[in-house]
Amino acid sequence: TSAQTRLGALYGEIYTDWCTPVDLRALAISTAKLKHRARAGLTLRHVPGAALAWANAGTPNDSALDGQPWLDRDLWIAFDGALHNRAALALELKLPAETRILALLVNAWRRFGAKIAQRLEGNFVLVVIDFAQRKVYLARDPLGARALHYQILPADAHTPARLRFASEVDALVQANAQPCPHAVANYFSHARIATSQTMFADVKTVPAGAQVTLQNAKLSVETHDFDVPEPILKITPMDAVAQFRALLAASVSAHCPAVGWLGISLSGGLDSNTLFALSADQHPARNLSALSWQ
């Protein structure tokens, strides 16, 4: 990927009693799953009850500023992505326009709390660990360009329950992980839909435009209150199909004109072969060349 789209990665875990020592050997195994994204290094913070790692991809955007995870007294903050409304947010918080992103996010968290993601514009995942409130906050922007997954490991005879989260599903998968039959069936039937369930039964995805909060050993998932416009027209399914076919035909006609030599480069996929067939149907007297590789 280009430098502008390169993704960093996060890993963290919180014991619900906020004081159990972190298993550093297990932590090293999990954070090793992030190293392919850590072109500019991997930083790890840990104290009794909590750990947070940041894999810096060296992206020239807000993720790479100030060094991460960011620390501010009783707060740990990690931010992967780009913040497009920094100036407007600084103005709203009555801070100078040149305020660094750490100070912006700290002040925004202290003012807006769990509503902070609604004040941020851009593509991002955000993690806030608030030790004073004993709260963990995970959020993704509405487009969901960057992934964030989580799981709750139940308490056993030796340790309390804990929340684990990571940009990579692999970092959360343990040796005894069980697959989710429904997710596997959907994947192989090409029926994947927007869902928080991953291929593993105990690993969930933070939905795009949503937040996951852990407080008082209770986990909650909430979607952000973003404005979604109503459909302009209420049409029947048959009308929708007819409109789609007309738009598709117009697009094929625009991109495959009836003059000059025409070659269509295919990847071997169903979509591109369909476009080739539509173009041939629009120009039945012409010889078309299809270039395909796999």
Short mmCIF file of C-alpha atoms in Angstrom, two decimals:
data_model
loop_
_atom_site.label_atom_id
_atom_site.label_comp_id
_atom_site.label_asym_id
_atom_site.label_seq_id
_atom_site.Cartn_x
_atom_site.Cartn_y
_atom_site.Cartn_z
CA THR A 1 0.00 0.00 0.00
CA SER A 2 1.06 3.59 -0.42
CA ALA A 3 2.43 5.59 2.49
CA GLN A 4 -0.86 7.50 2.71
CA THR A 5 -2.95 4.35 3.20
CA ARG A 6 -0.50 2.26 5.23
CA LEU A 7 -2.09 1.01 8.42
CA GLY A 8 -0.57 0.84 11.86
CA ALA A 9 -1.81 -1.70 14.39
CA LEU A 10 -2.89 -1.91 18.02
CA TYR A 11 -2.98 -4.58 20.69
CA GLY A 12 -4.17 -4.24 24.26
CA GLU A 13 -5.49 -6.17 27.23
CA ILE A 14 -7.15 -5.10 30.46
CA TYR A 15 -7.86 -7.25 33.51
CA THR A 16 -11.21 -6.40 35.01
CA ASP A 17 -9.70 -6.05 38.48
CA TRP A 18 -7.19 -3.52 37.07
CA CYS A 19 -4.33 -4.93 39.16
CA THR A 20 -3.42 -8.45 38.03
CA PRO A 21 0.13 -8.54 36.60
CA VAL A 22 0.22 -8.88 32.83
CA ASP A 23 1.62 -12.15 31.46
CA LEU A 24 4.57 -10.73 29.53
CA ARG A 25 5.36 -13.99 27.73
CA ALA A 26 1.82 -14.27 26.35
CA LEU A 27 1.89 -10.54 25.60
CA ALA A 28 5.03 -10.98 23.48
CA ILE A 29 3.35 -13.73 21.43
CA SER A 30 0.32 -11.54 20.73
CA THR A 31 2.27 -8.39 19.87
CA ALA A 32 4.52 -10.38 17.53
CA LYS A 33 1.47 -10.70 15.26
CA LEU A 34 1.65 -6.92 14.69
CA LYS A 35 5.29 -6.70 13.64
CA HIS A 36 4.59 -6.86 9.90
CA ARG A 37 2.88 -3.49 10.29
CA ALA A 38 5.61 -1.96 12.47
CA ARG A 39 7.86 -0.48 9.80
CA ALA A 40 8.79 2.37 12.13
CA GLY A 41 8.89 0.31 15.32
CA LEU A 42 6.65 -1.21 17.97
CA THR A 43 6.04 0.50 21.33
CA LEU A 44 4.66 -1.32 24.36
CA ARG A 45 3.32 0.07 27.63
CA HIS A 46 2.29 -2.13 30.54
CA VAL A 47 1.43 -1.76 34.20
CA PRO A 48 -0.33 -4.17 36.57
CA GLY A 49 -3.75 -4.79 35.05
CA ALA A 50 -3.17 -3.24 31.61
CA ALA A 51 -1.02 -3.37 28.49
CA LEU A 52 -1.15 -1.45 25.22
CA ALA A 53 1.05 -1.86 22.14
CA TRP A 54 1.33 0.34 19.04
CA ALA A 55 2.85 -0.84 15.75
CA ASN A 56 3.95 2.29 13.89
CA ALA A 57 3.67 1.90 10.13
CA GLY A 58 5.49 5.18 9.54
CA THR A 59 2.43 6.68 7.88
CA PRO A 60 2.84 10.44 7.37
CA ASN A 61 -0.43 11.34 9.04
CA ASP A 62 -1.73 11.89 12.55
CA SER A 63 -0.93 8.31 13.63
CA ALA A 64 2.81 8.96 13.54
CA LEU A 65 2.82 12.18 15.57
CA ASP A 66 4.05 12.52 19.15
CA GLY A 67 4.87 8.83 19.63
CA GLN A 68 2.29 6.32 20.78
CA PRO A 69 0.65 5.06 22.93
CA TRP A 70 0.16 8.53 24.36
CA LEU A 71 0.24 8.99 28.12
CA ASP A 72 -1.43 11.79 30.07
CA ARG A 73 -1.52 11.21 33.82
CA ASP A 74 -4.32 8.65 34.17
CA LEU A 75 -5.02 8.23 30.43
CA TRP A 76 -3.54 5.99 27.73
CA ILE A 77 -4.60 6.87 24.20
CA ALA A 78 -3.84 5.19 20.87
CA PHE A 79 -5.05 6.54 17.53
CA ASP A 80 -4.54 4.92 14.13
CA GLY A 81 -5.63 7.00 11.16
CA ALA A 82 -6.03 10.60 10.09
CA LEU A 83 -8.03 13.35 11.79
CA HIS A 84 -9.45 15.81 9.24
CA ASN A 85 -11.12 18.33 11.56
CA ARG A 86 -8.26 19.16 13.90
CA ALA A 87 -8.67 22.93 13.51
CA ALA A 88 -12.44 22.82 14.10
CA LEU A 89 -12.02 20.53 17.09
CA ALA A 90 -9.38 22.82 18.60
CA LEU A 91 -11.73 25.76 18.13
CA GLU A 92 -14.59 23.90 19.82
CA LEU A 93 -12.32 23.03 22.74
CA LYS A 94 -11.01 26.62 22.92
CA LEU A 95 -7.45 25.48 22.19
CA PRO A 96 -4.89 27.01 19.81
CA ALA A 97 -5.15 25.78 16.21
CA GLU A 98 -1.63 24.33 16.40
CA THR A 99 -2.45 22.15 19.44
CA ARG A 100 -0.92 18.70 19.10
CA ILE A 101 -3.25 15.79 18.53
CA LEU A 102 -2.50 14.26 21.95
CA ALA A 103 -3.73 17.37 23.74
CA LEU A 104 -6.75 17.52 21.43
CA LEU A 105 -7.77 13.95 22.17
CA VAL A 106 -7.12 14.25 25.91
CA ASN A 107 -9.22 17.41 26.15
CA ALA A 108 -11.92 15.94 23.91
CA TRP A 109 -12.12 12.80 26.07
CA ARG A 110 -12.35 14.80 29.28
CA ARG A 111 -15.11 16.98 27.80
CA PHE A 112 -17.13 14.57 25.64
CA GLY A 113 -16.33 11.19 27.19
CA ALA A 114 -17.88 8.32 25.22
CA LYS A 115 -19.31 10.81 22.70
CA ILE A 116 -15.80 11.70 21.52
CA ALA A 117 -15.96 9.69 18.29
CA GLN A 118 -18.90 11.76 17.08
CA ARG A 119 -16.63 14.82 17.23
CA LEU A 120 -13.88 13.26 15.12
CA GLU A 121 -13.86 13.36 11.32
CA GLY A 122 -11.55 11.14 9.32
CA ASN A 123 -10.66 7.47 9.09
CA PHE A 124 -9.50 6.07 12.40
CA VAL A 125 -9.64 3.63 15.24
CA LEU A 126 -9.37 5.10 18.71
CA VAL A 127 -8.50 3.44 22.02
CA VAL A 128 -8.80 5.21 25.37
CA ILE A 129 -7.84 3.54 28.66
CA ASP A 130 -9.01 5.75 31.50
CA PHE A 131 -7.48 4.48 34.74
CA ALA A 132 -9.28 7.04 36.90
CA GLN A 133 -12.69 5.85 35.71
CA ARG A 134 -11.51 2.26 35.13
CA LYS A 135 -12.97 2.46 31.66
CA VAL A 136 -11.81 1.16 28.28
CA TYR A 137 -13.19 2.75 25.14
CA LEU A 138 -12.77 1.39 21.59
CA ALA A 139 -14.17 3.22 18.54
CA ARG A 140 -14.12 3.07 14.72
CA ASP A 141 -15.13 5.74 12.25
CA PRO A 142 -18.33 5.19 10.18
CA LEU A 143 -16.50 4.04 7.03
CA GLY A 144 -14.55 1.42 8.96
CA ALA A 145 -11.40 1.54 6.84
CA ARG A 146 -9.31 0.34 9.79
CA ALA A 147 -10.19 -2.81 11.70
CA LEU A 148 -10.44 -3.36 15.44
CA HIS A 149 -11.39 -6.67 17.05
CA TYR A 150 -12.03 -7.67 20.65
CA GLN A 151 -12.82 -10.57 22.96
CA ILE A 152 -13.61 -11.18 26.61
CA LEU A 153 -11.70 -14.03 28.22
CA PRO A 154 -13.62 -15.40 31.21
CA ALA A 155 -12.12 -15.64 34.67
CA ASP A 156 -10.43 -18.85 35.76
CA ALA A 157 -8.99 -20.15 39.02
CA HIS A 158 -5.93 -17.92 38.74
CA THR A 159 -6.93 -14.72 36.94
CA PRO A 160 -10.00 -12.49 36.60
CA ALA A 161 -11.76 -11.87 33.31
CA ARG A 162 -9.97 -9.64 30.82
CA LEU A 163 -10.70 -7.68 27.68
CA ARG A 164 -8.31 -8.12 24.75
CA PHE A 165 -8.42 -6.06 21.55
CA ALA A 166 -6.30 -5.85 18.42
CA SER A 167 -6.16 -4.63 14.84
CA GLU A 168 -5.32 -8.19 13.77
CA VAL A 169 -7.63 -11.13 14.46
CA ASP A 170 -4.52 -13.36 14.64
CA ALA A 171 -3.33 -11.51 17.74
CA LEU A 172 -6.46 -12.68 19.62
CA VAL A 173 -6.65 -16.27 18.39
CA GLN A 174 -5.51 -18.83 20.95
CA ALA A 175 -4.54 -22.48 20.52
CA ASN A 176 -7.98 -23.70 21.65
CA ALA A 177 -9.96 -21.16 19.55
CA GLN A 178 -13.19 -22.53 18.09
CA PRO A 179 -14.52 -21.46 14.67
CA CYS A 180 -17.93 -19.84 14.34
CA PRO A 181 -19.95 -22.20 12.10
CA HIS A 182 -22.29 -19.49 10.81
CA ALA A 183 -19.44 -17.15 9.88
CA VAL A 184 -17.58 -19.95 8.11
CA ALA A 185 -20.72 -20.97 6.19
CA ASN A 186 -21.39 -17.38 5.16
CA TYR A 187 -17.82 -16.97 3.97
CA PHE A 188 -17.81 -20.05 1.75
CA SER A 189 -21.27 -19.27 0.35
CA HIS A 190 -20.20 -15.69 -0.51
CA ALA A 191 -22.95 -14.47 1.85
CA ARG A 192 -20.84 -12.33 4.15
CA ILE A 193 -22.81 -9.45 5.60
CA ALA A 194 -22.07 -6.54 7.93
CA THR A 195 -21.70 -8.27 11.27
CA SER A 196 -19.56 -8.11 14.37
CA GLN A 197 -18.84 -11.86 14.27
CA THR A 198 -15.46 -12.99 12.99
CA MET A 199 -14.53 -16.51 11.88
CA PHE A 200 -13.74 -17.35 15.50
CA ALA A 201 -16.53 -17.81 18.02
CA ASP A 202 -15.05 -15.69 20.82
CA VAL A 203 -13.64 -12.85 18.69
CA LYS A 204 -15.87 -9.96 17.64
CA THR A 205 -15.29 -6.91 15.45
CA VAL A 206 -16.04 -3.39 16.56
CA PRO A 207 -18.64 -2.42 13.92
CA ALA A 208 -17.91 0.56 11.71
CA GLY A 209 -19.30 3.70 13.33
CA ALA A 210 -19.61 2.02 16.72
CA GLN A 211 -17.99 2.01 20.12
CA VAL A 212 -17.24 -0.70 22.66
CA THR A 213 -16.93 0.29 26.31
CA LEU A 214 -15.77 -1.75 29.28
CA GLN A 215 -16.59 -0.35 32.70
CA ASN A 216 -17.30 -2.05 36.03
CA ALA A 217 -16.53 -5.38 34.34
CA LYS A 218 -19.47 -4.84 31.98
CA LEU A 219 -19.10 -4.62 28.21
CA SER A 220 -21.43 -2.49 26.09
CA VAL A 221 -21.59 -1.91 22.33
CA GLU A 222 -23.23 1.22 20.94
CA THR A 223 -23.50 2.67 17.48
CA HIS A 224 -22.80 6.35 16.96
CA ASP A 225 -25.71 8.68 16.32
CA PHE A 226 -24.70 9.77 12.81
CA ASP A 227 -27.27 11.25 10.45
CA VAL A 228 -28.22 8.82 7.67
CA PRO A 229 -30.33 10.34 4.86
CA GLU A 230 -33.59 8.70 3.85
CA PRO A 231 -33.79 7.20 0.33
CA ILE A 232 -34.77 9.84 -2.21
CA LEU A 233 -37.35 7.61 -3.88
CA LYS A 234 -39.27 4.60 -2.66
CA ILE A 235 -39.28 2.20 -5.61
CA THR A 236 -40.22 -1.42 -6.13
CA PRO A 237 -37.53 -4.11 -6.43
CA MET A 238 -38.32 -4.47 -10.16
CA ASP A 239 -37.91 -0.72 -10.68
CA ALA A 240 -34.59 -0.87 -8.85
CA VAL A 241 -33.39 -3.72 -11.10
CA ALA A 242 -34.45 -1.82 -14.23
CA GLN A 243 -32.67 1.33 -13.07
CA PHE A 244 -29.54 -0.61 -12.20
CA ARG A 245 -29.46 -2.31 -15.60
CA ALA A 246 -29.90 1.02 -17.36
CA LEU A 247 -27.09 2.63 -15.34
CA LEU A 248 -24.80 -0.36 -15.91
CA ALA A 249 -25.45 -0.32 -19.65
CA ALA A 250 -24.76 3.41 -19.79
CA SER A 251 -21.50 2.94 -17.89
CA VAL A 252 -20.33 0.11 -20.15
CA SER A 253 -21.20 2.20 -23.20
CA ALA A 254 -19.25 5.19 -21.86
CA HIS A 255 -16.16 3.15 -21.04
CA CYS A 256 -16.26 0.91 -24.11
CA PRO A 257 -17.02 3.26 -27.03
CA ALA A 258 -18.01 2.00 -30.46
CA VAL A 259 -14.98 3.53 -32.21
CA GLY A 260 -11.39 2.34 -32.45
CA TRP A 261 -9.77 -0.86 -31.26
CA LEU A 262 -11.03 -2.20 -27.95
CA GLY A 263 -9.26 -4.48 -25.49
CA ILE A 264 -10.71 -5.43 -22.11
CA SER A 265 -8.25 -6.59 -19.47
CA LEU A 266 -9.74 -9.18 -17.13
CA SER A 267 -8.54 -10.72 -13.88
CA GLY A 268 -10.54 -13.88 -14.44
CA GLY A 269 -13.30 -12.76 -12.08
CA LEU A 270 -17.05 -12.88 -12.56
CA ASP A 271 -17.52 -9.10 -12.56
CA SER A 272 -15.05 -8.35 -15.34
CA ASN A 273 -16.32 -11.20 -17.54
CA THR A 274 -19.84 -9.84 -17.14
CA LEU A 275 -18.69 -6.40 -18.30
CA PHE A 276 -17.01 -7.99 -21.32
CA ALA A 277 -20.23 -9.78 -22.24
CA LEU A 278 -22.24 -6.57 -21.92
CA SER A 279 -19.80 -4.72 -24.15
CA ALA A 280 -19.96 -7.46 -26.77
CA ASP A 281 -23.76 -7.30 -26.63
CA GLN A 282 -23.68 -3.55 -27.27
CA HIS A 283 -21.29 -3.93 -30.25
CA PRO A 284 -22.22 -7.25 -31.90
CA ALA A 285 -20.45 -6.44 -35.21
CA ARG A 286 -17.06 -5.83 -33.62
CA ASN A 287 -14.30 -8.16 -32.65
CA LEU A 288 -13.30 -7.66 -29.03
CA SER A 289 -10.06 -8.76 -27.40
CA ALA A 290 -10.06 -9.95 -23.81
CA LEU A 291 -6.74 -10.20 -21.95
CA SER A 292 -6.94 -12.41 -18.89
CA TRP A 293 -4.46 -13.71 -16.31
CA GLN A 294 -4.67 -15.44 -12.94
#
